[in-house]
Amino acid sequence: MMTLKIKGTLKLNKPRLLAISFLFLSCNTGNLTMIGDMANSLKEVSAAETIPNSNLIWVIEDAGNQNNLYGLNHNGDIIKDIDISNAKNEDWEDLTSDSEGNIYIGDFGNNNGKRDTFIIYKISNPASKTNSTTAEIIAFTLPKKAAKKDFESFFLFNNHFYLFSKESKKFLVLKVPNQTGIHSAEIVTDFNLSGKDNKITSADISNDGKTVILLNHDKLWKLTDFESDQFFEGTIEALPFGHNSQKEGICFVNNNSALITDEKNGTEGNNIYSFDLN
């Protein structure tokens, strides 16, 4: 998963530094620290991920946008723009990665509840790619109980993908093997989170496999002390941001901090934030 660490002072050119300084003064980001604003051409960033041997933040856009994977520096500038030539962005929702530097794109959004087949695209070592590549395809169908569910979040753990449904109550966790071909997703568990507006928009698991984070627009849930893949049988903490926006991407920086992205909404959003999990 995440091996990138943010240390010291970010190197920004003077105009960008002035712009970010103005943003810090003009808006309250609560418990989040804004580290960059993403390129204006990216309006619906739906995920964020980092990989070994790359200092870039990798992002994708939501349904109907380009079938491209972007690598950003910490300012939010596009450094890599990789077209996935055999993919279609039907509803790209989240990213995850493995220890070998491969990235997986989750095309499993299901807003109208009518999709039959869902896709995970495997991009081998995008840090070494230039302008275009092809993906390996992992396809799956949903069990009957989950047929109408919408999904926006997943991560890779013990060579299986774990998907979390997006809804206000009675969430489902599904499991899909990390193997090319067509699979039937398996239900791992269902669960409820206390409070209102609990829709999960992104997820990640720490490198040591001991902490899961689930993203919401104004908070995240930190899951610890679980065994195997029974993530909700341990300790569950809600960590508020003190800031509300359409946050769609989250990934670990290290075991104690995360990167978060939000979508553009008028003149607000489209930013990269860091968040201390302690």
Short mmCIF file of C-alpha atoms in Angstrom, two decimals:
data_model
loop_
_atom_site.label_atom_id
_atom_site.label_comp_id
_atom_site.label_asym_id
_atom_site.label_seq_id
_atom_site.Cartn_x
_atom_site.Cartn_y
_atom_site.Cartn_z
CA MET A 1 0.00 0.00 0.00
CA MET A 2 1.45 3.32 1.14
CA THR A 3 5.14 3.87 1.64
CA LEU A 4 5.36 7.57 0.81
CA LYS A 5 6.24 9.88 3.68
CA ILE A 6 5.91 13.64 3.77
CA LYS A 7 8.88 15.18 5.49
CA GLY A 8 10.19 18.70 5.86
CA THR A 9 8.93 21.60 3.80
CA LEU A 10 7.24 21.06 0.48
CA LYS A 11 9.11 22.68 -2.41
CA LEU A 12 6.73 25.05 -4.14
CA ASN A 13 7.37 27.79 -6.65
CA LYS A 14 6.57 31.30 -5.41
CA PRO A 15 3.26 31.83 -7.25
CA ARG A 16 1.96 28.46 -6.06
CA LEU A 17 3.15 29.16 -2.52
CA LEU A 18 1.31 32.49 -2.49
CA ALA A 19 -1.85 30.84 -3.85
CA ILE A 20 -1.81 28.11 -1.21
CA SER A 21 -1.02 30.65 1.52
CA PHE A 22 -4.09 32.60 0.43
CA LEU A 23 -6.21 29.46 0.55
CA PHE A 24 -5.01 28.68 4.09
CA LEU A 25 -6.06 32.19 5.13
CA SER A 26 -9.37 32.21 3.27
CA CYS A 27 -10.81 28.83 4.31
CA ASN A 28 -10.90 26.71 7.42
CA THR A 29 -9.76 23.13 6.84
CA GLY A 30 -10.38 22.05 10.43
CA ASN A 31 -8.21 19.11 11.45
CA LEU A 32 -6.96 18.67 7.88
CA THR A 33 -3.74 20.20 6.57
CA MET A 34 -3.96 21.27 2.93
CA ILE A 35 -0.77 20.42 1.05
CA GLY A 36 -1.79 21.12 -2.54
CA ASP A 37 -4.55 22.07 -4.96
CA MET A 38 -5.05 19.73 -7.90
CA ALA A 39 -4.85 20.74 -11.55
CA ASN A 40 -7.97 22.56 -12.79
CA SER A 41 -8.43 19.97 -15.52
CA LEU A 42 -9.25 17.41 -12.80
CA LYS A 43 -12.77 18.15 -11.62
CA GLU A 44 -14.07 14.80 -10.31
CA VAL A 45 -11.16 13.05 -8.62
CA SER A 46 -12.63 9.94 -7.03
CA ALA A 47 -9.60 8.20 -5.48
CA ALA A 48 -6.02 8.62 -4.29
CA GLU A 49 -3.20 6.13 -3.88
CA THR A 50 0.58 5.95 -3.53
CA ILE A 51 2.88 3.09 -4.47
CA PRO A 52 6.42 1.95 -3.65
CA ASN A 53 9.27 3.53 -5.64
CA SER A 54 7.20 6.55 -6.69
CA ASN A 55 6.79 9.92 -4.99
CA LEU A 56 3.60 10.70 -6.93
CA ILE A 57 0.01 10.68 -5.72
CA TRP A 58 -2.04 8.62 -8.18
CA VAL A 59 -5.64 9.62 -8.92
CA ILE A 60 -8.53 8.84 -11.27
CA GLU A 61 -11.77 10.61 -12.14
CA ASP A 62 -15.35 9.50 -11.71
CA ALA A 63 -17.92 8.17 -14.20
CA GLY A 64 -17.96 9.56 -17.72
CA ASN A 65 -14.46 11.05 -17.58
CA GLN A 66 -11.30 9.87 -19.32
CA ASN A 67 -10.05 6.29 -18.90
CA ASN A 68 -6.77 7.71 -17.59
CA LEU A 69 -4.58 7.27 -14.52
CA TYR A 70 -2.85 10.44 -13.34
CA GLY A 71 0.28 10.83 -11.24
CA LEU A 72 0.42 14.12 -9.31
CA ASN A 73 3.18 15.81 -7.38
CA HIS A 74 2.35 17.22 -3.95
CA ASN A 75 1.44 20.58 -5.48
CA GLY A 76 -1.31 18.79 -7.40
CA ASP A 77 0.33 19.19 -10.82
CA ILE A 78 -0.09 16.35 -13.33
CA ILE A 79 3.29 14.68 -13.86
CA LYS A 80 2.03 11.48 -15.51
CA ASP A 81 -1.06 11.03 -17.68
CA ILE A 82 -1.51 7.37 -18.65
CA ASP A 83 -4.29 6.28 -20.99
CA ILE A 84 -5.62 2.78 -20.21
CA SER A 85 -6.26 1.75 -23.80
CA ASN A 86 -8.41 -1.34 -23.15
CA ALA A 87 -10.52 0.18 -20.37
CA LYS A 88 -13.73 2.17 -20.21
CA ASN A 89 -14.57 4.54 -17.37
CA GLU A 90 -18.08 3.36 -16.69
CA ASP A 91 -17.88 4.38 -13.02
CA TRP A 92 -14.34 4.44 -11.62
CA GLU A 93 -14.54 4.87 -7.87
CA ASP A 94 -11.38 3.86 -5.98
CA LEU A 95 -7.74 2.81 -6.22
CA THR A 96 -5.66 0.30 -4.32
CA SER A 97 -2.16 -1.10 -4.82
CA ASP A 98 0.18 -3.94 -3.91
CA SER A 99 3.72 -4.16 -2.55
CA GLU A 100 5.15 -4.59 -6.06
CA GLY A 101 3.99 -1.15 -7.20
CA ASN A 102 0.94 -2.24 -9.22
CA ILE A 103 -2.24 -0.17 -9.08
CA TYR A 104 -5.82 -1.47 -9.29
CA ILE A 105 -8.72 0.66 -10.54
CA GLY A 106 -12.13 -0.18 -9.13
CA ASP A 107 -14.84 0.26 -11.78
CA PHE A 108 -17.74 -0.79 -9.59
CA GLY A 109 -19.95 2.27 -9.09
CA ASN A 110 -23.59 1.20 -9.33
CA ASN A 111 -25.69 4.32 -8.77
CA ASN A 112 -28.77 3.02 -10.56
CA GLY A 113 -28.43 -0.54 -9.26
CA LYS A 114 -28.61 -2.03 -12.76
CA ARG A 115 -25.05 -3.19 -13.46
CA ASP A 116 -24.47 -6.91 -13.96
CA THR A 117 -20.67 -7.06 -14.23
CA PHE A 118 -18.02 -5.10 -12.39
CA ILE A 119 -14.37 -4.61 -13.29
CA ILE A 120 -11.06 -4.17 -11.47
CA TYR A 121 -8.27 -3.06 -13.81
CA LYS A 122 -4.70 -4.00 -12.85
CA ILE A 123 -2.07 -1.51 -14.06
CA SER A 124 1.40 -3.01 -13.77
CA ASN A 125 3.97 -0.60 -12.32
CA PRO A 126 2.51 2.70 -13.62
CA ALA A 127 5.61 4.55 -12.40
CA SER A 128 7.49 3.01 -15.35
CA LYS A 129 4.81 3.82 -17.95
CA THR A 130 4.78 6.80 -20.33
CA ASN A 131 1.56 7.77 -22.12
CA SER A 132 -0.42 4.58 -22.61
CA THR A 133 -0.74 1.02 -21.35
CA THR A 134 -3.13 -1.91 -21.22
CA ALA A 135 -4.63 -3.42 -18.09
CA GLU A 136 -5.23 -6.93 -16.84
CA ILE A 137 -8.93 -7.44 -16.15
CA ILE A 138 -10.50 -8.90 -13.04
CA ALA A 139 -14.29 -9.11 -13.43
CA PHE A 140 -16.93 -10.09 -10.92
CA THR A 141 -20.67 -10.32 -10.36
CA LEU A 142 -22.59 -9.59 -7.18
CA PRO A 143 -24.46 -12.11 -5.01
CA LYS A 144 -28.24 -11.67 -5.02
CA LYS A 145 -28.27 -9.93 -1.63
CA ALA A 146 -25.94 -7.22 -2.98
CA ALA A 147 -27.37 -6.89 -6.49
CA LYS A 148 -28.72 -3.35 -6.04
CA LYS A 149 -25.88 -2.04 -3.88
CA ASP A 150 -23.57 0.80 -4.85
CA PHE A 151 -19.83 0.57 -4.13
CA GLU A 152 -17.22 3.34 -3.99
CA SER A 153 -14.41 1.89 -1.87
CA PHE A 154 -12.04 -1.05 -1.69
CA PHE A 155 -8.55 -2.19 -0.74
CA LEU A 156 -6.29 -5.20 -1.26
CA PHE A 157 -5.56 -7.45 1.72
CA ASN A 158 -4.11 -10.98 1.72
CA ASN A 159 -4.49 -11.15 -2.07
CA HIS A 160 -8.22 -10.38 -1.95
CA PHE A 161 -10.09 -7.18 -2.66
CA TYR A 162 -12.51 -6.01 0.02
CA LEU A 163 -15.35 -3.76 -1.17
CA PHE A 164 -17.59 -1.66 1.07
CA SER A 165 -21.09 -0.67 0.02
CA LYS A 166 -22.11 2.99 0.09
CA GLU A 167 -25.34 3.61 1.96
CA SER A 168 -26.73 5.05 5.16
CA LYS A 169 -27.42 1.76 6.96
CA LYS A 170 -26.74 -1.98 6.77
CA PHE A 171 -23.49 -1.86 4.82
CA LEU A 172 -22.08 -4.95 3.14
CA VAL A 173 -18.46 -6.04 2.83
CA LEU A 174 -17.65 -8.14 -0.24
CA LYS A 175 -14.57 -10.17 -1.08
CA VAL A 176 -13.09 -10.81 -4.57
CA PRO A 177 -9.88 -12.75 -5.33
CA ASN A 178 -6.97 -10.92 -6.94
CA GLN A 179 -6.95 -13.11 -10.05
CA THR A 180 -7.72 -12.37 -13.68
CA GLY A 181 -10.98 -13.87 -14.90
CA ILE A 182 -14.62 -13.62 -13.86
CA HIS A 183 -15.59 -14.23 -10.23
CA SER A 184 -18.63 -14.14 -8.01
CA ALA A 185 -18.11 -11.76 -5.09
CA GLU A 186 -18.50 -13.29 -1.64
CA ILE A 187 -20.26 -11.54 1.25
CA VAL A 188 -17.92 -11.31 4.25
CA THR A 189 -20.20 -9.46 6.68
CA ASP A 190 -22.71 -6.68 7.08
CA PHE A 191 -22.52 -3.90 9.63
CA ASN A 192 -23.97 -0.63 10.88
CA LEU A 193 -22.09 2.53 11.84
CA SER A 194 -23.59 4.84 14.46
CA GLY A 195 -24.73 8.33 13.53
CA LYS A 196 -26.08 9.84 10.31
CA ASP A 197 -24.68 10.41 6.82
CA ASN A 198 -22.31 7.46 7.03
CA LYS A 199 -21.80 6.84 3.32
CA ILE A 200 -18.33 5.45 2.62
CA THR A 201 -16.54 6.96 -0.38
CA SER A 202 -13.03 5.42 -0.14
CA ALA A 203 -11.06 2.96 1.98
CA ASP A 204 -7.55 1.76 2.71
CA ILE A 205 -5.63 -0.61 4.96
CA SER A 206 -2.23 0.10 6.49
CA ASN A 207 0.91 -1.66 5.31
CA ASP A 208 1.04 -3.70 8.50
CA GLY A 209 -2.58 -4.82 7.99
CA LYS A 210 -3.61 -3.61 11.44
CA THR A 211 -5.65 -0.50 10.64
CA VAL A 212 -8.50 0.13 8.21
CA ILE A 213 -9.73 3.62 7.37
CA LEU A 214 -13.10 4.39 5.78
CA LEU A 215 -13.76 7.86 4.36
CA ASN A 216 -16.84 10.04 4.68
CA HIS A 217 -17.30 13.70 3.72
CA ASP A 218 -16.77 15.04 7.25
CA LYS A 219 -14.96 12.23 9.08
CA LEU A 220 -13.26 8.89 8.81
CA TRP A 221 -13.65 5.65 10.71
CA LYS A 222 -10.54 4.01 12.06
CA LEU A 223 -10.85 0.24 12.59
CA THR A 224 -8.24 -1.54 14.72
CA ASP A 225 -7.82 -4.66 16.92
CA PHE A 226 -9.61 -6.91 14.41
CA GLU A 227 -8.63 -10.45 13.48
CA SER A 228 -8.31 -11.74 9.92
CA ASP A 229 -10.90 -9.93 7.76
CA GLN A 230 -13.48 -9.37 10.50
CA PHE A 231 -12.78 -5.63 10.39
CA PHE A 232 -15.81 -4.55 12.42
CA GLU A 233 -15.23 -6.90 15.35
CA GLY A 234 -12.45 -4.78 16.84
CA THR A 235 -12.28 -1.13 17.89
CA ILE A 236 -14.17 1.43 15.77
CA GLU A 237 -13.38 5.13 16.15
CA ALA A 238 -14.98 8.08 14.33
CA LEU A 239 -12.39 10.80 13.70
CA PRO A 240 -14.00 14.12 12.65
CA PHE A 241 -12.28 16.47 10.21
CA GLY A 242 -13.98 19.68 11.34
CA HIS A 243 -14.42 20.23 7.61
CA ASN A 244 -17.13 19.11 5.19
CA SER A 245 -16.63 18.66 1.44
CA GLN A 246 -17.11 15.96 -1.17
CA LYS A 247 -14.15 13.85 -0.10
CA GLU A 248 -13.70 10.88 -2.43
CA GLY A 249 -10.12 9.61 -2.02
CA ILE A 250 -8.07 8.38 0.94
CA CYS A 251 -4.83 6.45 1.33
CA PHE A 252 -2.26 5.80 4.02
CA VAL A 253 0.99 7.78 4.03
CA ASN A 254 2.29 5.69 6.92
CA ASN A 255 0.60 3.83 9.76
CA ASN A 256 -0.30 7.11 11.50
CA SER A 257 -1.33 9.51 8.75
CA ALA A 258 -3.36 9.64 5.54
CA LEU A 259 -3.77 11.65 2.36
CA ILE A 260 -7.28 12.78 1.37
CA THR A 261 -8.65 14.35 -1.82
CA ASP A 262 -11.96 16.06 -2.49
CA GLU A 263 -13.90 16.90 -5.64
CA LYS A 264 -14.22 20.40 -7.05
CA ASN A 265 -17.41 22.25 -6.06
CA GLY A 266 -17.53 25.71 -7.56
CA THR A 267 -14.49 27.59 -6.27
CA GLU A 268 -13.92 25.13 -3.42
CA GLY A 269 -12.42 21.65 -3.14
CA ASN A 270 -10.11 19.87 -5.61
CA ASN A 271 -7.46 19.79 -2.91
CA ILE A 272 -4.98 17.34 -1.36
CA TYR A 273 -4.97 17.18 2.45
CA SER A 274 -3.02 15.29 5.08
CA PHE A 275 -4.68 13.99 8.27
CA ASP A 276 -3.13 12.73 11.51
CA LEU A 277 -4.83 9.49 12.59
CA ASN A 278 -3.68 9.93 16.19
#
